[in-house]
PDB file of C-alpha atoms in Angstrom:
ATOM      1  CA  UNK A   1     123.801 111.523  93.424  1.00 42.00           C
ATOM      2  CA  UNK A   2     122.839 107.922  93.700  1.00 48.00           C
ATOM      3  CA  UNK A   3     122.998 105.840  96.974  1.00 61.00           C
ATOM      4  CA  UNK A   4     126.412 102.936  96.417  1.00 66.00           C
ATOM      5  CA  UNK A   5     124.190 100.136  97.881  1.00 76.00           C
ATOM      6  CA  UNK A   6     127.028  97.649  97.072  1.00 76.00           C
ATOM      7  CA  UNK A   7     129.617  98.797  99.694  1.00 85.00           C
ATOM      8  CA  UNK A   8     132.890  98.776  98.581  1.00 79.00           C
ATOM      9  CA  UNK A   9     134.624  99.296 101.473  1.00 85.00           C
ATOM     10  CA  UNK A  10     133.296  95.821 102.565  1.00 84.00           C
ATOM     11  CA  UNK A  11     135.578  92.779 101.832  1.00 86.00           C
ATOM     12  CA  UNK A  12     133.981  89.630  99.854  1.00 85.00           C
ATOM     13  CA  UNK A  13     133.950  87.446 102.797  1.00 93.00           C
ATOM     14  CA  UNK A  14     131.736  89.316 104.988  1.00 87.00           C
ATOM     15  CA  UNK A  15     129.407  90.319 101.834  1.00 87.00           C
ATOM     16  CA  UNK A  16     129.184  86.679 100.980  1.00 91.00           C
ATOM     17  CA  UNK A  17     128.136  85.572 105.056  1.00 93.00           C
ATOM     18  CA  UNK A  18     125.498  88.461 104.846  1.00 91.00           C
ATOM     19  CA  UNK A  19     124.212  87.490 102.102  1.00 90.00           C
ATOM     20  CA  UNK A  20     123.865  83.938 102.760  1.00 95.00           C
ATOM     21  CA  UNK A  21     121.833  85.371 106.039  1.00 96.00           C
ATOM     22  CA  UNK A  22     119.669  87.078 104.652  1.00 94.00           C
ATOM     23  CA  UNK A  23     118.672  84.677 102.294  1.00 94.00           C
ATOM     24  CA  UNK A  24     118.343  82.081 105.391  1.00 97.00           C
ATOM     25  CA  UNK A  25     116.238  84.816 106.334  1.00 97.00           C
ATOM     26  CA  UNK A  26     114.190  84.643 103.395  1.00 96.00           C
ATOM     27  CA  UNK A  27     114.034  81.133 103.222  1.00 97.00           C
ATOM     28  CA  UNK A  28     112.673  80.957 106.662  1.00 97.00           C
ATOM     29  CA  UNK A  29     110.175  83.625 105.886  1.00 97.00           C
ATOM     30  CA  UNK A  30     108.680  81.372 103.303  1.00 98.00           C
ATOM     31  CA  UNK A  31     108.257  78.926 105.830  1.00 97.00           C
ATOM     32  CA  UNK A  32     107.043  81.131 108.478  1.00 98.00           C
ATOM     33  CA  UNK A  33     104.280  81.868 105.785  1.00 97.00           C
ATOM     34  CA  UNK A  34     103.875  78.080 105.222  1.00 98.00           C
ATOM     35  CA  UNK A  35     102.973  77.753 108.846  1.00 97.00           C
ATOM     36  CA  UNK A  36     100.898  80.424 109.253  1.00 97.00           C
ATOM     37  CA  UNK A  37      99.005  78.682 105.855  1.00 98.00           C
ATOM     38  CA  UNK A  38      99.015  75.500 107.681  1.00 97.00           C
ATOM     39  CA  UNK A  39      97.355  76.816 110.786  1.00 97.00           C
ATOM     40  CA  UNK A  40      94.541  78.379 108.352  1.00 97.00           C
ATOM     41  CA  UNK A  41      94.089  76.093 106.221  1.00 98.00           C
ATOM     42  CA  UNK A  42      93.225  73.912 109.128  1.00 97.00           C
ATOM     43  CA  UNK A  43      91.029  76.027 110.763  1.00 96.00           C
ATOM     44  CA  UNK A  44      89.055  76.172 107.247  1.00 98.00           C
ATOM     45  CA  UNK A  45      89.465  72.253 107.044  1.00 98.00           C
ATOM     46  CA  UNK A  46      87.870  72.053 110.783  1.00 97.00           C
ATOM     47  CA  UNK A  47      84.874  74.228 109.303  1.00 98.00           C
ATOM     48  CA  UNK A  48      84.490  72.485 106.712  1.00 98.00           C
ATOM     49  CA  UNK A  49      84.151  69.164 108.334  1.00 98.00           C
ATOM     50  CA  UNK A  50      81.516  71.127 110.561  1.00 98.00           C
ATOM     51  CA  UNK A  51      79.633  71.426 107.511  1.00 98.00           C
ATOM     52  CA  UNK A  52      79.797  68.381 106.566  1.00 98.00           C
ATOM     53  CA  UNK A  53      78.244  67.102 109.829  1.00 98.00           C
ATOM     54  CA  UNK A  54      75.844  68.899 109.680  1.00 98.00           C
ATOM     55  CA  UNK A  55      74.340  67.695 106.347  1.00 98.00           C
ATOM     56  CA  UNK A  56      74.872  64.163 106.965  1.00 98.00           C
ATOM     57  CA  UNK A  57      72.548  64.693 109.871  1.00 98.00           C
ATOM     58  CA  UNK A  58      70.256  66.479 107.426  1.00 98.00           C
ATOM     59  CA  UNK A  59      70.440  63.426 105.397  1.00 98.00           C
ATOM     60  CA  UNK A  60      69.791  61.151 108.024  1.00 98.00           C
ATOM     61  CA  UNK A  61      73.283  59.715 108.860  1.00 98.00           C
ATOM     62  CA  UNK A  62      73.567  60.580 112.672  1.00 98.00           C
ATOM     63  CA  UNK A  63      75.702  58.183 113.659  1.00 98.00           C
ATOM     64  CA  UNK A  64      78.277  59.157 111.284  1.00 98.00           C
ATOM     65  CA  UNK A  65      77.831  62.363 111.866  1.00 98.00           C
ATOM     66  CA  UNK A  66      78.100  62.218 115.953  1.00 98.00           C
ATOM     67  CA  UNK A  67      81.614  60.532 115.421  1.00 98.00           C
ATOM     68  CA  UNK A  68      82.705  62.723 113.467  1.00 98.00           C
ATOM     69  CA  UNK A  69      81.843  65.804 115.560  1.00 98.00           C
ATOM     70  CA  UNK A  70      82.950  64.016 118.626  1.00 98.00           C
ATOM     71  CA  UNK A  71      86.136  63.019 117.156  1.00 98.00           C
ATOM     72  CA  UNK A  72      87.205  64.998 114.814  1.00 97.00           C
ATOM     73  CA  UNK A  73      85.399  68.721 114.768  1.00 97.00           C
ATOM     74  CA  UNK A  74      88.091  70.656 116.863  1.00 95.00           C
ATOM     75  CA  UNK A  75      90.438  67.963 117.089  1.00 95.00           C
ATOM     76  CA  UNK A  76      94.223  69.340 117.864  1.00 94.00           C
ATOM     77  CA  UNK A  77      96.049  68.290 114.363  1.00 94.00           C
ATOM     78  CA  UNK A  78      99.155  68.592 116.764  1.00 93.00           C
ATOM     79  CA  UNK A  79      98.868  66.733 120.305  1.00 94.00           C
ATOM     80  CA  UNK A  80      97.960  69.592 123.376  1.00 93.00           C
ATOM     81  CA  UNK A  81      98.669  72.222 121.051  1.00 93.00           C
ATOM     82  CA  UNK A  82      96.178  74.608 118.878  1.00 94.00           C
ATOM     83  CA  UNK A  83      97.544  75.225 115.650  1.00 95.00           C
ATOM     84  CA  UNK A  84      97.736  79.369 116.600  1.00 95.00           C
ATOM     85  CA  UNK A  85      99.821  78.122 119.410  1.00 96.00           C
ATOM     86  CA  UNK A  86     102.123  76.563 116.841  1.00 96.00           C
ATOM     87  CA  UNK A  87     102.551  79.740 115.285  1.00 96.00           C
ATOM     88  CA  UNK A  88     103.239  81.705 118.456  1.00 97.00           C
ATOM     89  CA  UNK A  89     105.710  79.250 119.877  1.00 97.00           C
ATOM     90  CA  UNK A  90     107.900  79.917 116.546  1.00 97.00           C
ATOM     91  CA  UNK A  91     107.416  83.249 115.997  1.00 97.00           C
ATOM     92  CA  UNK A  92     108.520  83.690 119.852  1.00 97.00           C
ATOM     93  CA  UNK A  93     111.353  81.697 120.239  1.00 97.00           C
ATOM     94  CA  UNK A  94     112.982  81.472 116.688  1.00 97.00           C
ATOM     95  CA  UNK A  95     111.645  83.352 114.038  1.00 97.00           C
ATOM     96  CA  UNK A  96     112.012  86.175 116.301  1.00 97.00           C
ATOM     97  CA  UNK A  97     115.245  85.818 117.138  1.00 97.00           C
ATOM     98  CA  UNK A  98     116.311  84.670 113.744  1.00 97.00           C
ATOM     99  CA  UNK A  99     115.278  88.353 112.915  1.00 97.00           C
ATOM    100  CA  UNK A 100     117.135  89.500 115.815  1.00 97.00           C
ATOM    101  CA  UNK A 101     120.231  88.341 114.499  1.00 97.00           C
ATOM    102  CA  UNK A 102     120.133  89.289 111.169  1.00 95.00           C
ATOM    103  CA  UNK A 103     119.677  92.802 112.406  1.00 95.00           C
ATOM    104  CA  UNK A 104     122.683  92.676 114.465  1.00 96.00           C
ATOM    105  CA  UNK A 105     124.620  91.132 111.536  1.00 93.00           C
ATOM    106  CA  UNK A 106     123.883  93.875 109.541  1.00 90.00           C
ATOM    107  CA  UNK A 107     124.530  96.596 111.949  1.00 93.00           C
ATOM    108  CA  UNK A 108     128.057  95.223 112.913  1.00 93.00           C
ATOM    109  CA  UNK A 109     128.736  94.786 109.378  1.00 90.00           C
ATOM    110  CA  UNK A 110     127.510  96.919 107.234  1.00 85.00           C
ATOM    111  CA  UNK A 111     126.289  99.657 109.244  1.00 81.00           C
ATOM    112  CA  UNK A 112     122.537  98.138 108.789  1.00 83.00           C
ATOM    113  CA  UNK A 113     122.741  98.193 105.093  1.00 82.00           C
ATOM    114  CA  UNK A 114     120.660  95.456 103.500  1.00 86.00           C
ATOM    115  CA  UNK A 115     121.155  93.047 100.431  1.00 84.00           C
ATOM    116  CA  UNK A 116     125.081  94.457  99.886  1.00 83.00           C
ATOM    117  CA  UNK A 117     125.599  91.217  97.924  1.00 79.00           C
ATOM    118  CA  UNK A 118     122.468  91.616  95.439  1.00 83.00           C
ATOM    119  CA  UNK A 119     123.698  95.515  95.307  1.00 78.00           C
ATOM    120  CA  UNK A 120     126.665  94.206  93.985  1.00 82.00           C
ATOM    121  CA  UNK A 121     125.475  91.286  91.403  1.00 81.00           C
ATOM    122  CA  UNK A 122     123.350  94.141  90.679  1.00 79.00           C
ATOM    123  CA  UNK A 123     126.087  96.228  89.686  1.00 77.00           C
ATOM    124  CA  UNK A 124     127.779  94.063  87.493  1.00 78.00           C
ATOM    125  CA  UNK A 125     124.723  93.025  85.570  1.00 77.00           C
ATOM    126  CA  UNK A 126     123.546  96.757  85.077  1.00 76.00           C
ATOM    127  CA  UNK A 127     124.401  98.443  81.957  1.00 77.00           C
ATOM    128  CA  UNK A 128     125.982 101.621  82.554  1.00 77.00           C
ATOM    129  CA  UNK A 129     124.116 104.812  81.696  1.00 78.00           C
ATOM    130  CA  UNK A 130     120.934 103.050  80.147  1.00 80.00           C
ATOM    131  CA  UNK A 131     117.820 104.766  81.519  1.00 80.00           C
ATOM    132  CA  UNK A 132     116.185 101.388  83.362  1.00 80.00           C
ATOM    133  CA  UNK A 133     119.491 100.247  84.485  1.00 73.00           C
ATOM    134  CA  UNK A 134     119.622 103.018  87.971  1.00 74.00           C
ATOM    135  CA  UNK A 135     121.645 102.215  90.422  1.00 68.00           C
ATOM    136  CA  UNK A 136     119.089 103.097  92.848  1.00 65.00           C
ATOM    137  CA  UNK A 137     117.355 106.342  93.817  1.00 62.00           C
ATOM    138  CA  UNK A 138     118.863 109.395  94.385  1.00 56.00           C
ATOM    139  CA  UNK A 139     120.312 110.505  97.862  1.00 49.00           C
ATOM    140  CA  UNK A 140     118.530 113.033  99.367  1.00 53.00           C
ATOM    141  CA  UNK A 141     119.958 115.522 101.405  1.00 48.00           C
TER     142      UNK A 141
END
């Protein structure tokens, strides 16, 4: 027996608002991960910079380099904050809670089911009976 991911016994509305969630859910995900890439990439961009201080003193260019290691080598690329700090503050006090309410959409709605809607666009684009067209795996009991 196969699990009916696409819950029938929901009405359109509510199938529609979850699944406009989640993908708000998703969507923010991507930009959780294009923070967190931000934050790295300018830790790697600080490093870098490091390196480059260090061979123009090599090369003779001091004063260039002093300036730039006084000025710019661990600079905050956002005023009093570290970029890590960045990341925390979201993933405390949204991301977090974004999370949090997804959960509680889903288990108020559809008993903590997830992606009902793509279950059911799933379900009308399958073809019925061919062998790589499963509804999903089989209950176990």
């Amino acid at each position: 027996m196969t699990a009916d991911r696409s819950r029938p016994d929901l009405d359109d509305t509510t199938v529609e608002g979850l699944g406009r969630l989640s993908e708000a859910l998703e969507t923010m995900e991507q930009a959780r991960g294009q923070l967190y890439g931000f934050h790295q990439h300018s830790g790697k961009a600080d490093r870098l910079v490091q390196e480059a201080v260090a061979l123009f003193r090599e090369a003779g260019h001091a004063r260039l380099a002093d300036d730039l290691d006084r000025d710019l080598v661990g600079r905050n690329v956002i005023a009093d904050r570290w970029t890590f700090q960045v990341v925390e503050d979201f993933d405390d006090n949204y991301w977090s809670v974004f999370r949090a309410f997804d959960e509680r959409a889903r288990a108020e709605l559809s008993g903590g089911d997830r992606h009902v809607l793509e279950a059911r666009m799933k379900q009308r684009e399958r073809t019925a009976g061919h062998p790589a067209h499963e509804a999903g795996p089989a209950l176990s009991d």
